[in-house]
Short mmCIF file of C-alpha atoms in Angstrom, two decimals:
data_model
loop_
_atom_site.label_atom_id
_atom_site.label_comp_id
_atom_site.label_asym_id
_atom_site.label_seq_id
_atom_site.Cartn_x
_atom_site.Cartn_y
_atom_site.Cartn_z
CA MET A 1 13.82 -23.45 -11.45
CA SER A 2 15.34 -20.74 -13.61
CA PRO A 3 16.43 -17.37 -12.20
CA ALA A 4 13.77 -15.65 -14.36
CA SER A 5 11.06 -17.86 -12.85
CA LEU A 6 12.32 -17.12 -9.37
CA ASP A 7 12.19 -13.40 -10.13
CA GLU A 8 8.60 -13.77 -11.29
CA LEU A 9 7.65 -15.70 -8.12
CA GLY A 10 9.32 -12.99 -6.05
CA LYS A 11 7.19 -10.31 -7.72
CA LEU A 12 4.06 -12.39 -7.11
CA THR A 13 4.99 -12.93 -3.45
CA LEU A 14 5.62 -9.23 -2.86
CA ARG A 15 2.40 -8.22 -4.63
CA LEU A 16 0.28 -10.69 -2.66
CA THR A 17 1.93 -9.88 0.67
CA ILE A 18 1.51 -6.11 0.39
CA GLY A 19 -1.89 -6.40 -1.25
CA ILE A 20 -3.48 -8.83 1.19
CA LEU A 21 -2.08 -7.25 4.34
CA LEU A 22 -3.12 -3.75 3.34
CA LEU A 23 -6.50 -4.94 2.10
CA MET A 24 -7.30 -6.09 5.63
CA HIS A 25 -6.91 -2.46 6.80
CA GLY A 26 -9.19 -1.31 4.02
CA ILE A 27 -11.85 -3.87 4.90
CA ALA A 28 -11.74 -2.72 8.54
CA LYS A 29 -12.30 0.87 7.39
CA LEU A 30 -15.13 -0.28 5.14
CA LEU A 31 -16.80 -2.03 8.10
CA HIS A 32 -16.17 0.66 10.72
CA GLY A 33 -15.98 3.86 8.69
CA VAL A 34 -13.37 6.53 8.16
CA GLY A 35 -14.49 8.88 10.93
CA PRO A 36 -11.09 8.92 12.70
CA ILE A 37 -9.35 9.75 9.42
CA GLU A 38 -11.84 12.51 8.68
CA GLY A 39 -11.09 13.89 12.13
CA MET A 40 -7.35 13.93 11.39
CA MET A 41 -8.01 15.75 8.13
CA VAL A 42 -10.16 18.42 9.82
CA ALA A 43 -7.59 18.81 12.62
CA ARG A 44 -5.03 19.79 9.96
CA GLY A 45 -7.36 22.21 8.22
CA LEU A 46 -8.26 19.90 5.36
CA PRO A 47 -11.76 19.00 4.21
CA ALA A 48 -13.18 15.92 5.93
CA PHE A 49 -14.17 14.26 2.64
CA LEU A 50 -10.48 13.72 1.86
CA GLY A 51 -10.59 10.94 4.48
CA TRP A 52 -12.58 8.87 2.00
CA ALA A 53 -9.50 8.70 -0.26
CA VAL A 54 -8.19 6.01 2.12
CA TYR A 55 -10.48 3.60 0.29
CA VAL A 56 -8.42 4.17 -2.86
CA GLY A 57 -5.16 3.42 -1.04
CA GLU A 58 -6.39 0.56 1.14
CA LEU A 59 -9.05 -1.17 -0.99
CA LEU A 60 -8.61 -0.37 -4.69
CA ALA A 61 -4.80 -0.28 -4.78
CA PRO A 62 -4.34 -3.61 -2.91
CA LEU A 63 -6.84 -5.26 -5.27
CA LEU A 64 -4.83 -3.97 -8.22
CA LEU A 65 -1.73 -5.61 -6.72
CA ILE A 66 -3.46 -8.87 -5.86
CA PHE A 67 -4.87 -9.34 -9.34
CA GLY A 68 -1.90 -7.83 -11.13
CA VAL A 69 -3.84 -5.25 -13.13
CA TYR A 70 -2.51 -1.69 -13.33
CA THR A 71 0.00 -2.94 -10.80
CA ARG A 72 2.48 -0.07 -11.02
CA LEU A 73 -0.37 2.38 -10.46
CA GLY A 74 -1.53 0.33 -7.46
CA GLY A 75 1.95 0.37 -5.97
CA LEU A 76 2.21 4.11 -6.49
CA LEU A 77 -1.20 4.65 -4.85
CA ILE A 78 -0.10 2.61 -1.83
CA PHE A 79 3.11 4.62 -1.60
CA ILE A 80 1.17 7.90 -1.67
CA ASN A 81 -1.38 6.53 0.81
CA MET A 82 1.37 5.68 3.26
CA ILE A 83 3.08 9.08 2.89
CA VAL A 84 -0.27 10.68 3.84
CA ALA A 85 -0.84 8.19 6.69
CA ILE A 86 2.60 8.81 8.14
CA ALA A 87 2.14 12.58 7.81
CA LEU A 88 -1.28 12.50 9.49
CA ALA A 89 -0.77 10.00 12.26
CA HIS A 90 2.87 9.01 12.69
CA THR A 91 5.26 11.94 12.25
CA GLY A 92 6.11 11.82 15.94
CA HIS A 93 7.10 8.17 15.60
CA LEU A 94 9.56 8.47 12.73
CA SER A 95 12.68 8.21 14.87
CA GLN A 96 11.32 5.96 17.63
CA ILE A 97 12.76 2.56 18.36
CA THR A 98 10.68 0.00 20.29
CA GLY A 99 11.83 -1.76 23.43
CA THR A 100 12.73 -4.80 21.33
CA GLY A 101 14.93 -2.80 18.97
CA GLY A 102 12.54 -2.44 16.05
CA TRP A 103 11.45 0.72 14.32
CA ARG A 104 8.09 1.89 15.61
CA LEU A 105 6.84 2.32 12.04
CA GLU A 106 7.91 -1.09 10.71
CA LEU A 107 4.49 -1.95 9.31
CA GLN A 108 4.01 1.46 7.74
CA GLY A 109 7.54 1.19 6.30
CA LEU A 110 6.71 -2.21 4.85
CA TYR A 111 3.67 -0.82 3.06
CA LEU A 112 5.47 2.36 1.99
CA PHE A 113 8.55 0.73 0.49
CA GLY A 114 6.73 -2.42 -0.61
CA GLY A 115 4.31 -0.28 -2.64
CA LEU A 116 7.25 1.60 -4.13
CA ALA A 117 9.03 -1.66 -5.00
CA VAL A 118 5.90 -2.96 -6.76
CA ALA A 119 5.64 0.33 -8.67
CA PHE A 120 9.23 -0.23 -9.87
CA PHE A 121 8.99 -4.01 -10.54
CA GLY A 122 5.53 -4.18 -12.08
CA ALA A 123 3.20 -7.18 -12.03
CA GLY A 124 5.37 -9.81 -13.59
CA ARG A 125 4.29 -12.88 -15.50
CA TYR A 126 1.99 -14.33 -12.83
CA SER A 127 -0.76 -11.72 -13.05
CA VAL A 128 -4.02 -11.00 -14.79
CA GLY A 129 -2.43 -8.09 -16.67
CA GLY A 130 0.77 -9.92 -17.53
CA LYS A 131 4.08 -8.27 -18.20
CA GLY A 132 2.77 -6.02 -20.98
CA GLY A 133 1.56 -2.49 -20.73
CA ARG A 134 2.98 0.63 -19.21
CA TRP A 135 1.16 0.18 -15.85
CA ASN A 136 1.84 -3.53 -15.42
#
């Protein structure tokens, strides 16, 4: 297999991994609501309705990655979603190491930097949107 094909498979693997894993969080919020997130918003003096934006970052953006349509936008939305999530719920954990030596925010870091990587790489050849277009 050529290096170019391997690069394209790598983009597909990253898109599907970040997209599917984060989509599971979005589906859970769809089933159980965003009440806890609304509470975090209100606790910081923000309007509760901003909690609904999590659906953009955890449902819409992962679907964009999975299908490879407006992929760079989807990656950017995931990156922004994770910045907000870390600011709201995890700032006290930023420098914590677990008992097994891992960073306490490994999963959040995977989504944060995975979304950013997808925003840089784009969809690649194996996508609905293809390699063309500014946001793919």
